[in-house]
Amino acid sequence: MEALFPLLGLHIFITAPSSRPHTAQITTGQRHRSSQEKSRSSPPVPLRRYLQNPPDMHYGNGMITRCRDVLESEFQYCSDLNTTRFLKRMLEVEKPDFIAFTGDNIFGPSSTDAAESLFKAFGPAMESGLPWAAVLGNHDQESTMNREELMSFISLMDYSVSQVNPSAEDLSSPVKDGMVTNIDGFGNYNLRVYGAPGSHLANNSILDLFFLDSGDREVIQGVRTYGWIKESQLSWLRSISHESQGQKQNSDQSADAFPTATSPALAFFHIPIPEIRQLYYNKIVGQFQDAVACSSVNSGVLQTLISIGDVQAVFMGHDHKNDFCGNLDGIWFCYGGGFGYHGYGKAGWPRRARVILAELGKGDKSWMGVKRIKTWKRLDDEKLSKIDEQVLWVHQPS
């Protein structure tokens, strides 16, 4: 839908020029441009095919903020700058299209100025000129900004496509300054990836990216627990997913289109849901080393994801020593593992980041929708070792 992001001016396209199969590009509007470019139109930004997902940066004050849980031989010269270096290395090696930060971007208690820490944490993303988006974790607001102020600030940073909350066009709900107000949290929004320019899907969404605020801390009957995704957020998710699926079905009329009732979607939030604990007894890809630190409240997130039918994988943070993907009722739930050096970890266990790849199908006459979604991780070691590559979803003709 052309007017999907009236405030962002954002259209996302997947394309595949003949010189590079399965590549993508993004055409941008004002909010996606840097501050120096806001007065002139922005050309298409050439993209490759990846989403990069660095969870739990836990950025503090930069050089003076020391690392946690590293080998004694590494400690003396280790600081937030190691996190910055890791992110830059990942961008250089993977050359992603898009970066999704899944919360605890800064570590409030170690950040004397939230805005300054955000600039440092997201600095490599802004310098890259790539579109990026973020949600909040449970530590971001523990510095000098509350959660609404943080998301507002993040949404205005260079090349950010983040939103404070859904735009007024996403729901028939009370609005203020163009944003829905009767939804819990800050940082609930969706981004739509469009088909290849020149193809029959050029003006249609072929992949949805849902971002949700899982909160921070709450008190239930006098007992502190972690936050959770509320019913107002799930109601919005059901509504926007239903709308998106309706548009995809209406556009799926070409002989070159995938004959599928739903195109895939991915979801991003910070705090895991309670059902993740069940994966301790299931087959997983990766390591399960942390107890799942989730809310005592089960708000029905899994049931909602199952019912809407389009979300194929969820990407989380929070539990730094978990880096696995496991499947619950047909949906993959994937941790990224700890990324930031000021966050807790495990000495001798390298920091890591998750990469997501969405590949397009090729028809007789043009590019089609997403045919496969894969993921892997890279370690912050000498070779940026690539591990645990797996397929999350493959298009199945109906």
Short mmCIF file of C-alpha atoms in Angstrom, two decimals:
data_model
loop_
_atom_site.label_atom_id
_atom_site.label_comp_id
_atom_site.label_asym_id
_atom_site.label_seq_id
_atom_site.Cartn_x
_atom_site.Cartn_y
_atom_site.Cartn_z
CA MET A 1 0.00 0.00 0.00
CA GLU A 2 1.66 3.22 -1.17
CA ALA A 3 0.58 5.31 1.83
CA LEU A 4 1.55 2.74 4.42
CA PHE A 5 4.20 4.96 5.99
CA PRO A 6 2.94 8.55 5.61
CA LEU A 7 5.24 9.69 8.41
CA LEU A 8 8.27 7.68 7.31
CA GLY A 9 7.94 8.07 3.57
CA LEU A 10 9.24 4.53 3.37
CA HIS A 11 8.71 1.90 0.70
CA ILE A 12 10.74 -1.30 0.94
CA PHE A 13 11.38 -3.34 -2.19
CA ILE A 14 12.95 -6.73 -2.79
CA THR A 15 14.57 -6.90 -6.22
CA ALA A 16 17.12 -9.01 -8.01
CA PRO A 17 19.16 -7.34 -10.75
CA SER A 18 20.64 -9.84 -13.20
CA SER A 19 24.15 -9.18 -11.92
CA ARG A 20 23.23 -10.30 -8.40
CA PRO A 21 20.42 -12.81 -8.00
CA HIS A 22 18.21 -12.43 -4.93
CA THR A 23 19.31 -8.90 -4.07
CA ALA A 24 17.11 -6.13 -2.76
CA GLN A 25 16.81 -2.39 -2.72
CA ILE A 26 14.97 0.09 -0.58
CA THR A 27 13.51 3.36 -1.76
CA THR A 28 13.40 5.93 0.96
CA GLY A 29 11.63 9.05 2.04
CA GLN A 30 12.38 11.79 4.49
CA ARG A 31 12.69 9.95 7.78
CA HIS A 32 15.02 7.38 6.26
CA ARG A 33 17.42 10.02 4.99
CA SER A 34 20.28 11.46 6.98
CA SER A 35 19.92 14.95 8.44
CA GLN A 36 22.12 16.33 5.64
CA GLU A 37 19.81 14.88 2.96
CA LYS A 38 16.41 15.87 4.29
CA SER A 39 16.08 18.82 1.92
CA ARG A 40 16.59 16.81 -1.27
CA SER A 41 15.09 13.65 -2.70
CA SER A 42 16.83 10.39 -1.89
CA PRO A 43 17.83 7.91 -4.60
CA PRO A 44 17.22 4.18 -4.20
CA VAL A 45 19.71 2.54 -1.88
CA PRO A 46 21.09 -0.70 -3.37
CA LEU A 47 20.57 -3.62 -1.04
CA ARG A 48 21.73 -7.20 -0.86
CA ARG A 49 19.46 -9.69 0.85
CA TYR A 50 19.99 -9.84 4.59
CA LEU A 51 18.60 -8.67 7.86
CA GLN A 52 21.17 -8.41 10.62
CA ASN A 53 19.98 -8.89 14.19
CA PRO A 54 22.40 -7.77 16.93
CA PRO A 55 20.65 -8.28 20.30
CA ASP A 56 21.55 -6.80 23.68
CA MET A 57 24.28 -4.30 22.88
CA HIS A 58 24.09 -2.98 26.48
CA TYR A 59 26.01 0.14 25.52
CA GLY A 60 27.20 2.39 28.31
CA ASN A 61 29.50 5.39 28.02
CA GLY A 62 31.94 4.13 25.44
CA MET A 63 35.64 3.77 26.15
CA ILE A 64 35.26 4.11 29.91
CA THR A 65 32.61 1.35 30.18
CA ARG A 66 34.35 -1.95 30.81
CA CYS A 67 33.49 -5.39 29.50
CA ARG A 68 31.83 -8.12 31.53
CA ASP A 69 32.50 -11.85 31.46
CA VAL A 70 35.54 -11.91 29.20
CA LEU A 71 38.81 -13.76 29.68
CA GLU A 72 41.24 -12.16 32.12
CA SER A 73 43.70 -11.67 29.27
CA GLU A 74 41.09 -9.64 27.36
CA PHE A 75 39.77 -7.47 30.19
CA GLN A 76 42.37 -4.69 30.42
CA TYR A 77 41.64 -3.14 27.04
CA CYS A 78 38.04 -4.26 26.63
CA SER A 79 35.22 -1.68 26.60
CA ASP A 80 32.08 -0.63 24.73
CA LEU A 81 34.39 0.03 21.79
CA ASN A 82 34.63 -3.75 21.35
CA THR A 83 30.87 -3.76 20.74
CA THR A 84 31.25 -0.97 18.18
CA ARG A 85 34.06 -2.84 16.45
CA PHE A 86 32.01 -6.06 16.31
CA LEU A 87 29.06 -4.26 14.72
CA LYS A 88 31.32 -2.65 12.13
CA ARG A 89 32.90 -6.00 11.29
CA MET A 90 29.49 -7.58 10.85
CA LEU A 91 28.39 -4.81 8.50
CA GLU A 92 31.56 -5.15 6.45
CA VAL A 93 31.34 -8.93 6.10
CA GLU A 94 27.59 -9.51 5.70
CA LYS A 95 26.75 -6.27 3.85
CA PRO A 96 23.12 -6.48 5.02
CA ASP A 97 20.08 -4.69 3.63
CA PHE A 98 18.64 -3.85 6.98
CA ILE A 99 19.51 -4.00 10.68
CA ALA A 100 17.02 -4.94 13.43
CA PHE A 101 18.02 -4.21 17.04
CA THR A 102 16.01 -6.28 19.53
CA GLY A 103 16.36 -4.26 22.73
CA ASP A 104 18.69 -3.44 25.62
CA ASN A 105 20.44 -1.26 23.09
CA ILE A 106 21.88 0.74 25.98
CA PHE A 107 22.39 -0.29 29.58
CA GLY A 108 20.71 2.47 31.56
CA PRO A 109 22.59 2.14 34.86
CA SER A 110 25.91 2.60 33.02
CA SER A 111 24.70 5.39 30.76
CA THR A 112 24.99 8.92 32.14
CA ASP A 113 23.26 10.43 29.08
CA ALA A 114 20.82 8.22 27.18
CA ALA A 115 20.94 10.29 23.98
CA GLU A 116 24.73 10.19 23.87
CA SER A 117 24.78 6.45 24.48
CA LEU A 118 22.20 5.88 21.73
CA PHE A 119 24.31 7.84 19.26
CA LYS A 120 27.33 5.72 20.14
CA ALA A 121 25.45 2.41 20.12
CA PHE A 122 23.73 3.01 16.78
CA GLY A 123 26.67 4.92 15.30
CA PRO A 124 27.87 2.15 12.94
CA ALA A 125 24.30 1.65 11.66
CA MET A 126 23.89 5.35 10.92
CA GLU A 127 27.33 5.59 9.32
CA SER A 128 26.49 2.66 7.04
CA GLY A 129 23.54 4.49 5.50
CA LEU A 130 21.43 1.35 5.83
CA PRO A 131 17.84 1.42 7.05
CA TRP A 132 17.56 0.13 10.59
CA ALA A 133 14.90 -0.35 13.22
CA ALA A 134 14.84 -1.03 16.95
CA VAL A 135 12.65 -2.09 19.84
CA LEU A 136 13.35 -1.50 23.52
CA GLY A 137 14.46 -4.01 26.12
CA ASN A 138 14.11 -3.89 29.88
CA HIS A 139 17.24 -1.77 30.53
CA ASP A 140 17.05 1.04 27.95
CA GLN A 141 14.87 3.34 30.08
CA GLU A 142 17.05 3.15 33.21
CA SER A 143 19.09 6.22 32.23
CA THR A 144 17.84 9.75 31.45
CA MET A 145 14.88 9.03 29.12
CA ASN A 146 11.62 7.17 29.62
CA ARG A 147 10.43 4.60 27.08
CA GLU A 148 8.31 7.01 25.05
CA GLU A 149 11.17 9.51 24.87
CA LEU A 150 13.59 6.78 23.83
CA MET A 151 11.44 5.52 20.95
CA SER A 152 10.71 9.06 19.81
CA PHE A 153 14.43 9.83 19.78
CA ILE A 154 15.31 6.56 18.02
CA SER A 155 12.64 7.17 15.36
CA LEU A 156 14.30 10.49 14.46
CA MET A 157 17.87 9.21 14.21
CA ASP A 158 19.60 9.07 10.84
CA TYR A 159 18.41 6.20 8.64
CA SER A 160 16.10 4.86 11.35
CA VAL A 161 12.74 3.52 10.15
CA SER A 162 11.56 2.86 13.71
CA GLN A 163 8.21 4.19 14.89
CA VAL A 164 6.99 5.21 18.32
CA ASN A 165 3.74 3.32 17.69
CA PRO A 166 1.45 2.43 14.77
CA SER A 167 0.49 5.29 12.48
CA ALA A 168 -3.10 6.49 12.40
CA GLU A 169 -3.69 4.70 9.09
CA ASP A 170 -2.89 1.33 10.66
CA LEU A 171 -5.94 1.32 12.94
CA SER A 172 -9.28 3.06 13.47
CA SER A 173 -8.28 4.13 16.97
CA PRO A 174 -7.73 7.30 19.02
CA VAL A 175 -4.67 9.14 17.71
CA LYS A 176 -2.32 11.88 18.83
CA ASP A 177 0.24 13.47 16.52
CA GLY A 178 -0.57 10.84 13.89
CA MET A 179 0.07 7.88 16.21
CA VAL A 180 -2.34 5.38 17.79
CA THR A 181 -2.66 6.05 21.53
CA ASN A 182 -4.73 3.13 22.88
CA ILE A 183 -1.95 0.57 22.57
CA ASP A 184 0.37 -0.48 25.37
CA GLY A 185 4.08 0.25 25.19
CA PHE A 186 6.22 2.18 22.74
CA GLY A 187 7.76 0.70 19.62
CA ASN A 188 4.88 -1.31 18.15
CA TYR A 189 4.95 -1.03 14.36
CA ASN A 190 5.26 -2.99 11.13
CA LEU A 191 7.45 -2.59 8.05
CA ARG A 192 6.41 -4.05 4.73
CA VAL A 193 8.84 -5.41 2.18
CA TYR A 194 7.64 -4.91 -1.38
CA GLY A 195 8.22 -6.94 -4.52
CA ALA A 196 10.88 -6.35 -7.16
CA PRO A 197 10.49 -3.17 -9.23
CA GLY A 198 9.10 -4.06 -12.63
CA SER A 199 7.52 -7.27 -11.38
CA HIS A 200 3.80 -7.91 -10.84
CA LEU A 201 4.48 -7.59 -7.09
CA ALA A 202 6.25 -4.22 -7.28
CA ASN A 203 3.47 -2.46 -5.37
CA ASN A 204 2.58 -5.32 -3.06
CA SER A 205 3.98 -6.49 0.24
CA ILE A 206 5.76 -9.85 0.10
CA LEU A 207 7.15 -9.89 3.66
CA ASP A 208 6.00 -8.21 6.87
CA LEU A 209 8.28 -7.28 9.76
CA PHE A 210 6.39 -6.87 13.04
CA PHE A 211 8.05 -5.03 15.96
CA LEU A 212 6.56 -5.25 19.46
CA ASP A 213 7.38 -3.70 22.83
CA SER A 214 7.64 -6.49 25.42
CA GLY A 215 8.01 -3.99 28.28
CA ASP A 216 10.48 -3.91 31.16
CA ARG A 217 9.38 -4.71 34.73
CA GLU A 218 5.96 -4.96 36.36
CA VAL A 219 4.53 -5.93 39.74
CA ILE A 220 1.85 -8.64 39.93
CA GLN A 221 0.24 -9.17 43.34
CA GLY A 222 3.24 -7.63 45.03
CA VAL A 223 5.79 -9.70 43.11
CA ARG A 224 8.10 -8.20 40.50
CA THR A 225 8.19 -9.85 37.12
CA TYR A 226 9.32 -9.01 33.62
CA GLY A 227 7.03 -7.20 31.21
CA TRP A 228 4.90 -8.88 28.57
CA ILE A 229 3.09 -8.11 25.33
CA LYS A 230 -0.41 -6.89 26.21
CA GLU A 231 -3.79 -7.65 24.64
CA SER A 232 -3.97 -4.20 23.01
CA GLN A 233 -0.76 -5.00 21.14
CA LEU A 234 -2.00 -8.44 20.12
CA SER A 235 -5.26 -6.90 18.92
CA TRP A 236 -3.26 -4.50 16.73
CA LEU A 237 -1.15 -7.39 15.46
CA ARG A 238 -4.22 -9.42 14.50
CA SER A 239 -5.70 -6.40 12.74
CA ILE A 240 -2.62 -5.42 10.74
CA SER A 241 -1.87 -9.04 9.84
CA HIS A 242 -5.43 -9.57 8.60
CA GLU A 243 -5.22 -6.39 6.51
CA SER A 244 -1.87 -7.39 5.05
CA GLN A 245 -3.00 -10.92 4.19
CA GLY A 246 -6.07 -9.51 2.44
CA GLN A 247 -3.91 -7.28 0.26
CA LYS A 248 -1.58 -10.17 -0.60
CA GLN A 249 -4.48 -12.41 -1.61
CA ASN A 250 -5.91 -9.69 -3.84
CA SER A 251 -2.56 -9.21 -5.57
CA ASP A 252 -1.87 -12.95 -6.06
CA GLN A 253 -3.55 -13.16 -9.46
CA SER A 254 -0.60 -13.51 -11.84
CA ALA A 255 0.47 -16.84 -13.27
CA ASP A 256 3.95 -15.96 -12.10
CA ALA A 257 2.87 -15.44 -8.48
CA PHE A 258 3.28 -17.98 -5.74
CA PRO A 259 -0.21 -19.50 -5.22
CA THR A 260 -0.18 -19.15 -1.45
CA ALA A 261 -2.80 -17.86 0.96
CA THR A 262 -0.28 -15.98 3.09
CA SER A 263 3.16 -14.52 2.57
CA PRO A 264 5.64 -14.86 5.42
CA ALA A 265 6.15 -12.45 8.28
CA LEU A 266 8.84 -12.12 10.95
CA ALA A 267 8.45 -10.69 14.45
CA PHE A 268 10.96 -8.95 16.71
CA PHE A 269 10.72 -8.30 20.45
CA HIS A 270 13.02 -8.46 23.46
CA ILE A 271 11.65 -10.55 26.34
CA PRO A 272 10.86 -14.19 25.51
CA ILE A 273 7.43 -15.70 26.07
CA PRO A 274 6.89 -18.37 28.77
CA GLU A 275 6.53 -21.23 26.26
CA ILE A 276 10.21 -20.88 25.33
CA ARG A 277 10.96 -22.96 28.43
CA GLN A 278 9.42 -25.98 26.68
CA LEU A 279 12.23 -25.92 24.13
CA TYR A 280 14.68 -27.19 26.75
CA TYR A 281 13.23 -30.64 26.07
CA ASN A 282 12.94 -30.24 22.30
CA LYS A 283 15.36 -30.39 19.40
CA ILE A 284 17.00 -27.00 18.89
CA VAL A 285 19.75 -25.49 16.76
CA GLY A 286 22.23 -23.71 19.01
CA GLN A 287 22.80 -23.60 22.75
CA PHE A 288 20.36 -23.37 25.68
CA GLN A 289 22.51 -22.16 28.60
CA ASP A 290 20.32 -19.58 30.38
CA ALA A 291 17.12 -20.07 32.30
CA VAL A 292 14.36 -18.31 30.37
CA ALA A 293 13.81 -14.96 32.09
CA CYS A 294 10.24 -14.17 31.09
CA SER A 295 7.10 -12.76 32.66
CA SER A 296 4.97 -14.72 35.08
CA VAL A 297 2.03 -13.63 32.91
CA ASN A 298 1.20 -15.62 29.79
CA SER A 299 -0.73 -13.17 27.63
CA GLY A 300 -1.35 -15.53 24.72
CA VAL A 301 1.34 -14.36 22.31
CA LEU A 302 1.96 -17.86 20.95
CA GLN A 303 -1.74 -18.52 20.43
CA THR A 304 -2.08 -15.20 18.59
CA LEU A 305 0.87 -15.95 16.32
CA ILE A 306 -0.56 -19.37 15.52
CA SER A 307 -4.00 -17.92 14.78
CA ILE A 308 -2.85 -15.20 12.39
CA GLY A 309 -0.81 -17.75 10.46
CA ASP A 310 1.76 -15.55 8.72
CA VAL A 311 4.57 -15.21 11.30
CA GLN A 312 7.13 -17.90 10.53
CA ALA A 313 9.88 -16.84 12.95
CA VAL A 314 10.34 -14.65 16.02
CA PHE A 315 13.66 -13.06 17.02
CA MET A 316 14.33 -12.26 20.69
CA GLY A 317 17.07 -11.10 23.04
CA HIS A 318 17.30 -10.83 26.84
CA ASP A 319 18.88 -14.20 27.73
CA HIS A 320 22.42 -13.60 26.52
CA LYS A 321 23.76 -17.14 26.81
CA ASN A 322 20.97 -18.61 24.71
CA ASP A 323 21.59 -18.52 20.97
CA PHE A 324 19.28 -21.27 19.76
CA CYS A 325 16.33 -21.55 17.40
CA GLY A 326 13.52 -23.87 18.42
CA ASN A 327 10.11 -24.58 16.93
CA LEU A 328 6.82 -24.21 18.79
CA ASP A 329 3.68 -25.20 16.89
CA GLY A 330 5.25 -24.46 13.53
CA ILE A 331 6.83 -21.12 14.47
CA TRP A 332 10.57 -20.71 14.99
CA PHE A 333 11.73 -18.74 18.04
CA CYS A 334 15.33 -17.62 17.77
CA TYR A 335 17.70 -15.99 20.23
CA GLY A 336 20.66 -14.05 18.92
CA GLY A 337 23.01 -14.68 21.82
CA GLY A 338 24.68 -11.79 23.62
CA PHE A 339 26.17 -9.18 21.29
CA GLY A 340 27.40 -6.39 23.56
CA TYR A 341 30.53 -6.61 25.68
CA HIS A 342 29.06 -4.71 28.63
CA GLY A 343 26.22 -7.21 28.90
CA TYR A 344 26.69 -10.39 30.89
CA GLY A 345 27.99 -13.38 28.99
CA LYS A 346 30.35 -16.28 29.43
CA ALA A 347 34.12 -15.90 29.43
CA GLY A 348 35.60 -17.77 26.48
CA TRP A 349 32.21 -17.96 24.70
CA PRO A 350 32.45 -15.38 21.90
CA ARG A 351 29.87 -12.63 21.51
CA ARG A 352 27.65 -13.29 18.52
CA ALA A 353 25.00 -11.92 16.18
CA ARG A 354 22.26 -13.51 14.11
CA VAL A 355 21.78 -12.96 10.38
CA ILE A 356 18.52 -13.59 8.50
CA LEU A 357 18.29 -14.17 4.74
CA ALA A 358 15.09 -13.89 2.70
CA GLU A 359 15.44 -15.24 -0.84
CA LEU A 360 13.12 -14.52 -3.75
CA GLY A 361 11.68 -17.03 -6.17
CA LYS A 362 12.23 -16.61 -9.90
CA GLY A 363 9.37 -17.08 -12.33
CA ASP A 364 9.49 -17.47 -16.10
CA LYS A 365 8.99 -13.76 -16.63
CA SER A 366 9.82 -11.96 -13.39
CA TRP A 367 10.82 -12.21 -9.75
CA MET A 368 8.20 -13.55 -7.38
CA GLY A 369 7.68 -13.51 -3.63
CA VAL A 370 9.87 -14.89 -0.87
CA LYS A 371 10.70 -18.55 -1.51
CA ARG A 372 12.93 -19.29 1.50
CA ILE A 373 14.10 -17.80 4.80
CA LYS A 374 17.39 -18.90 6.34
CA THR A 375 19.40 -17.86 9.37
CA TRP A 376 22.88 -18.28 10.85
CA LYS A 377 25.11 -16.67 13.44
CA ARG A 378 28.56 -15.13 13.35
CA LEU A 379 30.99 -15.15 16.26
CA ASP A 380 33.22 -12.23 17.19
CA ASP A 381 36.38 -14.27 16.78
CA GLU A 382 39.32 -13.80 14.45
CA LYS A 383 37.47 -15.18 11.42
CA LEU A 384 33.94 -14.03 12.28
CA SER A 385 33.06 -17.71 12.18
CA LYS A 386 29.71 -18.61 10.66
CA ILE A 387 27.78 -21.26 12.60
CA ASP A 388 24.39 -22.99 12.85
CA GLU A 389 23.04 -22.19 9.40
CA GLN A 390 19.47 -23.45 9.01
CA VAL A 391 16.34 -23.01 6.95
CA LEU A 392 13.39 -21.49 8.83
CA TRP A 393 10.76 -21.44 6.12
CA VAL A 394 10.29 -22.64 2.56
CA HIS A 395 7.39 -21.70 0.30
CA GLN A 396 5.08 -24.68 -0.14
CA PRO A 397 2.73 -24.47 -3.13
CA SER A 398 -0.87 -24.75 -2.02
#
